[in-house]
Each structure stands twice: as C-alpha cells, then as structure tokens.
Coordinates of C-alpha atoms in Angstrom, one line a residue:
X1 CA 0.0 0.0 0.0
X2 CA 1.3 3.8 -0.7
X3 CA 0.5 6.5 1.1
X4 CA -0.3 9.7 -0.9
X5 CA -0.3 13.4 0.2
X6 CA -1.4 16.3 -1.0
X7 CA 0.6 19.2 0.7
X8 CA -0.9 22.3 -0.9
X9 CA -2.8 24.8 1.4
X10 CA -5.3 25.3 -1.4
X11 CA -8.7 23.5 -0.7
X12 CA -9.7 23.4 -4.0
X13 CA -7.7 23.4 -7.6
X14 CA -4.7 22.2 -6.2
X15 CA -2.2 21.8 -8.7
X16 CA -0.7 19.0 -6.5
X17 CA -3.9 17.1 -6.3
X18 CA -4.1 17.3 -9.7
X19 CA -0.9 15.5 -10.3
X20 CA -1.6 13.2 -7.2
X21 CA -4.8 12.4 -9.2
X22 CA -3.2 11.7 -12.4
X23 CA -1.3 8.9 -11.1
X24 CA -4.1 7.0 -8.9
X25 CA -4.7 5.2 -11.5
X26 CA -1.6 3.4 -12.3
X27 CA -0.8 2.9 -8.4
X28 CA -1.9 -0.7 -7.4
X29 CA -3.6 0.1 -4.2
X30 CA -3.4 3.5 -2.1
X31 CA -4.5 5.9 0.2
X32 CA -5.0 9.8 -0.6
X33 CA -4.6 12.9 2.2
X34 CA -4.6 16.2 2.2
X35 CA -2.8 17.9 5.0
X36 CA -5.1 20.7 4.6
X37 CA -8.3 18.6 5.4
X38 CA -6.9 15.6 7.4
X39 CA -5.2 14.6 10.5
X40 CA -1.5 14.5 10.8
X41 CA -2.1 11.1 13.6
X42 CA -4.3 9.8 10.8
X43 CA -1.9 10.1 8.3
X44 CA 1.0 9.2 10.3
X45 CA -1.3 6.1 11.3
X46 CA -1.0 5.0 7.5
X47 CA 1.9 5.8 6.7
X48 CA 3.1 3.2 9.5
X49 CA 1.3 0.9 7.5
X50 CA 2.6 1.8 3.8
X51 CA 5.2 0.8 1.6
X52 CA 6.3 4.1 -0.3
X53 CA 4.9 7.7 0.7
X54 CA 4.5 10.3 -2.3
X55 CA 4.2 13.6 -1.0
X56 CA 3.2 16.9 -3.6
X57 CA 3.7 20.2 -2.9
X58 CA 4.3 23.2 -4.0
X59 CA 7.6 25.5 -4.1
X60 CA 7.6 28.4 -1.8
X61 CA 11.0 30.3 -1.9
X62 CA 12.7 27.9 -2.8
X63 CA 11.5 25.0 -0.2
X64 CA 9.0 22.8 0.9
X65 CA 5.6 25.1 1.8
X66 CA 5.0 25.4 5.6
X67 CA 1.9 23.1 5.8
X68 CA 4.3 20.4 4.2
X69 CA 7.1 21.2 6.6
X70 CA 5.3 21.4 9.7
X71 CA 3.9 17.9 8.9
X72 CA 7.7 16.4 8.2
X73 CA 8.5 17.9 11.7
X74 CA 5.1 16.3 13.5
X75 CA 6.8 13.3 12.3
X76 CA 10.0 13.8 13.9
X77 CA 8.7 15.5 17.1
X78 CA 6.1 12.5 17.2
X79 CA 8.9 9.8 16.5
X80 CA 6.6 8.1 13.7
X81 CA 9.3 5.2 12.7
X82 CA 9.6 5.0 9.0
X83 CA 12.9 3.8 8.5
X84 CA 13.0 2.5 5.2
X85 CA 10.2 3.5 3.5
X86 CA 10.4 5.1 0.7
X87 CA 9.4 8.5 -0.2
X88 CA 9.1 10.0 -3.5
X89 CA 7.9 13.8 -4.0
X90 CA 6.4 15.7 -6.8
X91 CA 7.4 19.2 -6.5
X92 CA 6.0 22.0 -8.8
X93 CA 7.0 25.6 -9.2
X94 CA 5.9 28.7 -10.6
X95 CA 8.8 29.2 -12.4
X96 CA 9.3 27.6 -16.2
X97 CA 12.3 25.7 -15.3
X98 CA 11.7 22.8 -13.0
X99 CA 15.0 22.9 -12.0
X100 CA 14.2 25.9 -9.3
X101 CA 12.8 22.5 -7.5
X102 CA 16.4 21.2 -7.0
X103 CA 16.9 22.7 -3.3
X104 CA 13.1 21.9 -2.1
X105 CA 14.5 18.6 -3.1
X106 CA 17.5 18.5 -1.1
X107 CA 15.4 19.3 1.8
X108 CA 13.4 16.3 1.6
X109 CA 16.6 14.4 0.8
X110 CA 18.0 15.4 4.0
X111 CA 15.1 15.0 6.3
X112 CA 15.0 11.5 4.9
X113 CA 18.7 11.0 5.8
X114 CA 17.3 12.2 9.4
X115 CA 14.4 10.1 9.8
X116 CA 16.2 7.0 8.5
X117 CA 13.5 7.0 5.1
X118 CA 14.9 6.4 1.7
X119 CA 14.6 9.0 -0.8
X120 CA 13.2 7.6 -3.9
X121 CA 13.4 10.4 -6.2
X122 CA 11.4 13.5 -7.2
X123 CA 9.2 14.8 -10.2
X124 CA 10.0 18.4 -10.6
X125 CA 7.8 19.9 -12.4
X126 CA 8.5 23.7 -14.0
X127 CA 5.4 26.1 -14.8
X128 CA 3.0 24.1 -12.1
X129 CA 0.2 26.5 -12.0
X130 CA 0.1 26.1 -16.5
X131 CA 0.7 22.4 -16.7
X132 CA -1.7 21.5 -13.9
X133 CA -4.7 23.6 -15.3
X134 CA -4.2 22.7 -19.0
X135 CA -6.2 20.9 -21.4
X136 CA -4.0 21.6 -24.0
X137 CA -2.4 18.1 -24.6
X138 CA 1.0 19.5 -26.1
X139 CA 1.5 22.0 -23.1
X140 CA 1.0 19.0 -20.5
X141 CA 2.2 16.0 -22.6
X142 CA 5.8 15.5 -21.1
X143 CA 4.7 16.4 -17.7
X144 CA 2.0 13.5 -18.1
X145 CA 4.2 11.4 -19.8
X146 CA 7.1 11.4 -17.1
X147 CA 4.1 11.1 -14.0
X148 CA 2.6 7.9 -15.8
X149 CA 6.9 6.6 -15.8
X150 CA 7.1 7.8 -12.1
X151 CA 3.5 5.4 -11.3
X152 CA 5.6 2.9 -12.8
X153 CA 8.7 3.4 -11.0
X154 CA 6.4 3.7 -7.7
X155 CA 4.5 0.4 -8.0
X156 CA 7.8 -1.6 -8.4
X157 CA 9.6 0.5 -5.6
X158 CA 12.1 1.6 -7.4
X159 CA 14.5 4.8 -7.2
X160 CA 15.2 7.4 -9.9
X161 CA 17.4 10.4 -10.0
X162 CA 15.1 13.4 -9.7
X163 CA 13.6 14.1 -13.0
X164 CA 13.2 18.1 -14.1
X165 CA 10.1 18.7 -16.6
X166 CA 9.3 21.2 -19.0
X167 CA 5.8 22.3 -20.4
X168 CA 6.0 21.9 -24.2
X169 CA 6.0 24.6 -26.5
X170 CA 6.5 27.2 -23.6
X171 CA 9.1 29.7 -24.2
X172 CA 9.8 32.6 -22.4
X173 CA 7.2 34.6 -24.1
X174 CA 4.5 32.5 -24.4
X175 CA 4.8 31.7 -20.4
X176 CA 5.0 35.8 -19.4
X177 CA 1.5 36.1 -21.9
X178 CA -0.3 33.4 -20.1
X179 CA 1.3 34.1 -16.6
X180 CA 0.0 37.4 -16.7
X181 CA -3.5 36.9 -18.3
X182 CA -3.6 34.4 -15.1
X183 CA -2.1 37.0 -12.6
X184 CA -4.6 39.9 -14.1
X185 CA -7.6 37.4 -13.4
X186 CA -6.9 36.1 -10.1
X187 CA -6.8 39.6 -9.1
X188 CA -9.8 41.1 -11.0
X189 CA -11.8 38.0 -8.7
X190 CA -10.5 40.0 -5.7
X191 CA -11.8 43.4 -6.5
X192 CA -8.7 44.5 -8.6
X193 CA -8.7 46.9 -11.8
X194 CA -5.9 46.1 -13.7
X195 CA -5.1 49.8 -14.0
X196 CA -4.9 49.5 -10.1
X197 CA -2.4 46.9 -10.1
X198 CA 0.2 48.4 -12.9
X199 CA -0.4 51.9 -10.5
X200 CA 1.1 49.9 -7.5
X201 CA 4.5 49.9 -9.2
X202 CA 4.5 53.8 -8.6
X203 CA 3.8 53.8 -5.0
X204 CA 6.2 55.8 -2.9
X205 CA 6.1 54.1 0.5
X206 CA 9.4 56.3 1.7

C-alpha cells in the first residue's frame, strides 16, 4: 500500500492534487490525504502501514511550503518510525524551469537521511500552476508522460534520479503572456482593476 499526500494549502484546484490524481490510476492500491483537510495522527497512522509515501507540494521560496514542513517535523517531534520507507515527491514551481525544484528537493533528501526513510526520487515539475490547469495536450504531454513513468517506478519500488520537466512549447514569451492573463484574473476576482495593479509599481512608501 502507498501513502499519498497532498501538501498544498489550497482547498480546491490544487495543482498538487491534480498530479496526485493523475497517477491513482496506475498505483496498485493507495490511500490519498490532504494535509489541509486531514489529521496529521491519521496520516501518520497509515503511513506506519505503507510501503512508499508520495508527498506533492508546491515551491515556496525555494522549499518545501509550511503546511508540508510542519507535517515532516510532526513526524520527527512525534517519532513516527519510517525507517526505510520510501518516499518520493512531486514538487512543482511557478517558475518555467523545474530545476528551481532542486533545493526543495534536497530538503526532503536530507530530512529522509534524518528520519532514516529512503529518498526515492522526485518529479519536478517547472510552470506548475500552467501544466496542472491545462487541457492543451502539447502543453501537459511531457509532464503526463514522465508522471505515468514515475507510477511505474512507484508500483515496483524503485528509485530514480530526480527528474526536471518542462511544459512543451513554452518559451519565455508564451509563459509571461499566459502568466500574466492568469495574474490579471486572479486579481480582478478579488476586487482589482488592472489599472490599479500596474499603478502599485508607482507607490512611494518612503
């Protein structure tokens, strides 16, 4: 059995649910939590129980975000034995180059090293918030592509070296048009003008 968790704060259209739920289907038999919505002893209960543990989340300056974090440390505070299990993450970024992933990582490499776990590997995935919300098939196909390899790799218990992905057909250009059209939306649904938002970058707060 595997043990997968959903680190993102978000409670709905969680990019790292949306990976998580991409490879359900190719995992053999599994259990799915968010650390939002669930239990860290419930989870921790499982885990105890599982084979593997793939935990998704996403990059926050360049590490793990706090709700993952303070769940790695519940275990460690809590002394949940998982020597040798395996954990594998999928990480995604803002950022159009998954390797900004590389130090979040690290961290989880390390914290395995602590806890006596064996890292497994990690999908690091560049332009999370594009890849996990399109439907467009050539944007998302080597991100899907390397998840549906990873379910493999998972199911046999099997390590990797960290794989970095890319979202196809995204140059620079085409990611600063559709990060922006994204950026100017999300604001405009919290009361926004977009004239408001360009007029912030002419604030004097000397």
């Amino acid at each position: 059995m595997f043990t997968l968790i959903n680190g993102s704060s978000k409670m709905k259209e969680s990019n790292s649910q949306t990976f998580l739920n991409y490879i359900l289907k190719d995992l053999d038999l599994c259990k799915v939590y968010s650390l939002k919505k669930d239990k860290f002893e419930d989870i921790a209960r499982n885990i105890k129980l599982s084979e593997a543990i793939v935990i998704a989340f996403p990059l926050y300056v360049d590490a793990p975000n706090s709700l993952t974090l303070s769940f790695l440390e519940y275990l460690i505070d809590n002394k949940v034995r998982i020597e040798n299990k395996k954990v594998y993450t999928i990480i995604n970024c803002g950022f159009r180059e998954g390797k900004h992933n590389l130090v979040a990582a690290n961290i989880i490499r390390l914290w395995c090293n602590k806890v006596k776990a064996i890292y497994s590997g990690s999908i690091l995935i560049g332009a999370g918030e594009i890849v996990g919300k399109s439907k467009c098939k050539i944007i998302s196909k080597d991100v899907l592509t390397k998840l549906k390899k990873f379910a493999f790799i998972v199911n046999r218990n099997d390590t990797f070296n960290d794989c970095i992905t890319t979202a196809g057909l995204l140059n620079n250009k085409m990611f600063m048009i559709i990060a922006n059209i994204s950026w100017y939306k999300t604001c405009k649904s919290n009361g926004l003008t977009k004239k408001e938002i360009n007029g912030y970058k002419r604030w004097n707060f000397n």
